[in-house]
PDB file of C-alpha atoms in Angstrom:
ATOM      1  CA  UNK G   1      16.535  12.027  -7.305  1.00 85.00           C
ATOM      2  CA  UNK G   2      19.403  14.275  -8.436  1.00 90.00           C
ATOM      3  CA  UNK G   3      17.195  15.328 -11.356  1.00 91.00           C
ATOM      4  CA  UNK G   4      15.216  17.392  -8.838  1.00 91.00           C
ATOM      5  CA  UNK G   5      18.336  19.473  -8.135  1.00 93.00           C
ATOM      6  CA  UNK G   6      19.109  19.897 -11.829  1.00 95.00           C
ATOM      7  CA  UNK G   7      15.492  20.981 -12.395  1.00 95.00           C
ATOM      8  CA  UNK G   8      15.924  23.781  -9.822  1.00 95.00           C
ATOM      9  CA  UNK G   9      19.052  24.958 -11.637  1.00 96.00           C
ATOM     10  CA  UNK G  10      17.310  24.950 -15.027  1.00 96.00           C
ATOM     11  CA  UNK G  11      14.276  26.795 -13.702  1.00 95.00           C
ATOM     12  CA  UNK G  12      16.387  29.536 -12.115  1.00 95.00           C
ATOM     13  CA  UNK G  13      18.550  29.928 -15.209  1.00 94.00           C
ATOM     14  CA  UNK G  14      15.423  30.310 -17.364  1.00 93.00           C
ATOM     15  CA  UNK G  15      13.906  32.741 -14.877  1.00 92.00           C
ATOM     16  CA  UNK G  16      16.994  34.923 -14.637  1.00 91.00           C
ATOM     17  CA  UNK G  17      17.825  35.025 -18.332  1.00 87.00           C
ATOM     18  CA  UNK G  18      14.298  35.164 -19.783  1.00 85.00           C
ATOM     19  CA  UNK G  19      12.408  37.141 -17.190  1.00 75.00           C
ATOM     20  CA  UNK G  20      10.184  40.168 -17.334  1.00 81.00           C
ATOM     21  CA  UNK G  21      11.110  41.251 -13.795  1.00 87.00           C
ATOM     22  CA  UNK G  22      14.334  43.098 -14.588  1.00 86.00           C
ATOM     23  CA  UNK G  23      13.350  46.077 -12.440  1.00 87.00           C
ATOM     24  CA  UNK G  24      12.584  43.871  -9.444  1.00 89.00           C
ATOM     25  CA  UNK G  25      15.792  41.883  -9.892  1.00 91.00           C
ATOM     26  CA  UNK G  26      17.795  45.094  -9.596  1.00 90.00           C
ATOM     27  CA  UNK G  27      16.207  46.320  -6.376  1.00 91.00           C
ATOM     28  CA  UNK G  28      18.049  46.106  -3.084  1.00 90.00           C
ATOM     29  CA  UNK G  29      17.768  43.246  -0.635  1.00 91.00           C
ATOM     30  CA  UNK G  30      16.305  40.550  -2.839  1.00 92.00           C
ATOM     31  CA  UNK G  31      16.759  36.910  -1.910  1.00 94.00           C
ATOM     32  CA  UNK G  32      16.921  33.727  -3.946  1.00 94.00           C
ATOM     33  CA  UNK G  33      16.212  30.475  -2.136  1.00 94.00           C
ATOM     34  CA  UNK G  34      17.179  27.183  -3.746  1.00 94.00           C
ATOM     35  CA  UNK G  35      15.763  24.030  -2.197  1.00 91.00           C
ATOM     36  CA  UNK G  36      17.852  21.180  -3.533  1.00 90.00           C
ATOM     37  CA  UNK G  37      15.577  18.334  -2.550  1.00 90.00           C
ATOM     38  CA  UNK G  38      17.306  15.610  -4.542  1.00 89.00           C
ATOM     39  CA  UNK G  39      20.309  15.363  -2.265  1.00 87.00           C
ATOM     40  CA  UNK G  40      18.067  15.177   0.815  1.00 87.00           C
ATOM     41  CA  UNK G  41      15.951  12.493  -0.831  1.00 90.00           C
ATOM     42  CA  UNK G  42      19.020  10.459  -1.790  1.00 88.00           C
ATOM     43  CA  UNK G  43      20.433  10.806   1.713  1.00 87.00           C
ATOM     44  CA  UNK G  44      17.276   9.395   3.283  1.00 89.00           C
ATOM     45  CA  UNK G  45      16.601   6.777   0.619  1.00 91.00           C
ATOM     46  CA  UNK G  46      20.094   5.445   0.020  1.00 91.00           C
ATOM     47  CA  UNK G  47      21.918   6.682   3.141  1.00 86.00           C
ATOM     48  CA  UNK G  48      25.185   8.619   3.283  1.00 86.00           C
ATOM     49  CA  UNK G  49      28.179   6.971   1.632  1.00 89.00           C
ATOM     50  CA  UNK G  50      25.983   5.255  -0.943  1.00 92.00           C
ATOM     51  CA  UNK G  51      26.949   5.697  -4.585  1.00 93.00           C
ATOM     52  CA  UNK G  52      23.741   7.628  -5.312  1.00 91.00           C
ATOM     53  CA  UNK G  53      24.342  10.060  -2.436  1.00 92.00           C
ATOM     54  CA  UNK G  54      28.018  10.620  -3.224  1.00 93.00           C
ATOM     55  CA  UNK G  55      27.178  11.225  -6.890  1.00 94.00           C
ATOM     56  CA  UNK G  56      24.516  13.719  -5.829  1.00 93.00           C
ATOM     57  CA  UNK G  57      27.074  15.632  -3.743  1.00 93.00           C
ATOM     58  CA  UNK G  58      29.201  16.096  -6.860  1.00 95.00           C
ATOM     59  CA  UNK G  59      26.156  17.193  -8.839  1.00 95.00           C
ATOM     60  CA  UNK G  60      25.174  19.741  -6.185  1.00 95.00           C
ATOM     61  CA  UNK G  61      28.733  21.086  -6.036  1.00 95.00           C
ATOM     62  CA  UNK G  62      28.551  21.706  -9.788  1.00 97.00           C
ATOM     63  CA  UNK G  63      25.111  23.301  -9.521  1.00 96.00           C
ATOM     64  CA  UNK G  64      26.330  25.692  -6.829  1.00 96.00           C
ATOM     65  CA  UNK G  65      29.344  26.699  -8.918  1.00 97.00           C
ATOM     66  CA  UNK G  66      27.190  27.303 -11.988  1.00 97.00           C
ATOM     67  CA  UNK G  67      24.538  29.251 -10.063  1.00 96.00           C
ATOM     68  CA  UNK G  68      27.172  31.441  -8.427  1.00 96.00           C
ATOM     69  CA  UNK G  69      28.710  32.171 -11.825  1.00 97.00           C
ATOM     70  CA  UNK G  70      25.272  32.918 -13.286  1.00 96.00           C
ATOM     71  CA  UNK G  71      24.380  35.319 -10.461  1.00 96.00           C
ATOM     72  CA  UNK G  72      27.772  37.027 -10.474  1.00 96.00           C
ATOM     73  CA  UNK G  73      27.616  37.516 -14.239  1.00 96.00           C
ATOM     74  CA  UNK G  74      24.034  38.790 -14.091  1.00 94.00           C
ATOM     75  CA  UNK G  75      24.956  41.391 -11.475  1.00 95.00           C
ATOM     76  CA  UNK G  76      28.273  42.182 -13.196  1.00 95.00           C
ATOM     77  CA  UNK G  77      30.422  41.084 -10.245  1.00 96.00           C
ATOM     78  CA  UNK G  78      29.202  44.045  -8.167  1.00 95.00           C
ATOM     79  CA  UNK G  79      30.408  42.444  -4.892  1.00 94.00           C
ATOM     80  CA  UNK G  80      26.997  43.031  -3.321  1.00 92.00           C
ATOM     81  CA  UNK G  81      25.914  39.390  -3.047  1.00 93.00           C
ATOM     82  CA  UNK G  82      26.081  37.251   0.065  1.00 93.00           C
ATOM     83  CA  UNK G  83      25.724  33.484  -0.180  1.00 94.00           C
ATOM     84  CA  UNK G  84      24.380  31.420   2.723  1.00 93.00           C
ATOM     85  CA  UNK G  85      24.363  27.624   2.594  1.00 89.00           C
ATOM     86  CA  UNK G  86      22.517  25.406   5.059  1.00 86.00           C
ATOM     87  CA  UNK G  87      21.775  21.725   5.343  1.00 79.00           C
ATOM     88  CA  UNK G  88      20.251  19.334   7.817  1.00 68.00           C
TER      89      UNK G  88
END
């Protein structure tokens, strides 16, 4: 199920780097929402502390780091971005 999370990362990277919405991406108060369904699916299917779930946590940690770097680079580290993380 972790492939779902990696798919979200790939789709956003492609959107941000190959988009035609440059004007909209530079307006104020825009929001990106990433639903990382794979980790939720693994948690329910395999339960916490399973190998699949623990592996997915590491994958999501890497995705978050890469997405933050991608966003910060795109906006040239303008210090105008707020990150909010939630889970159930």
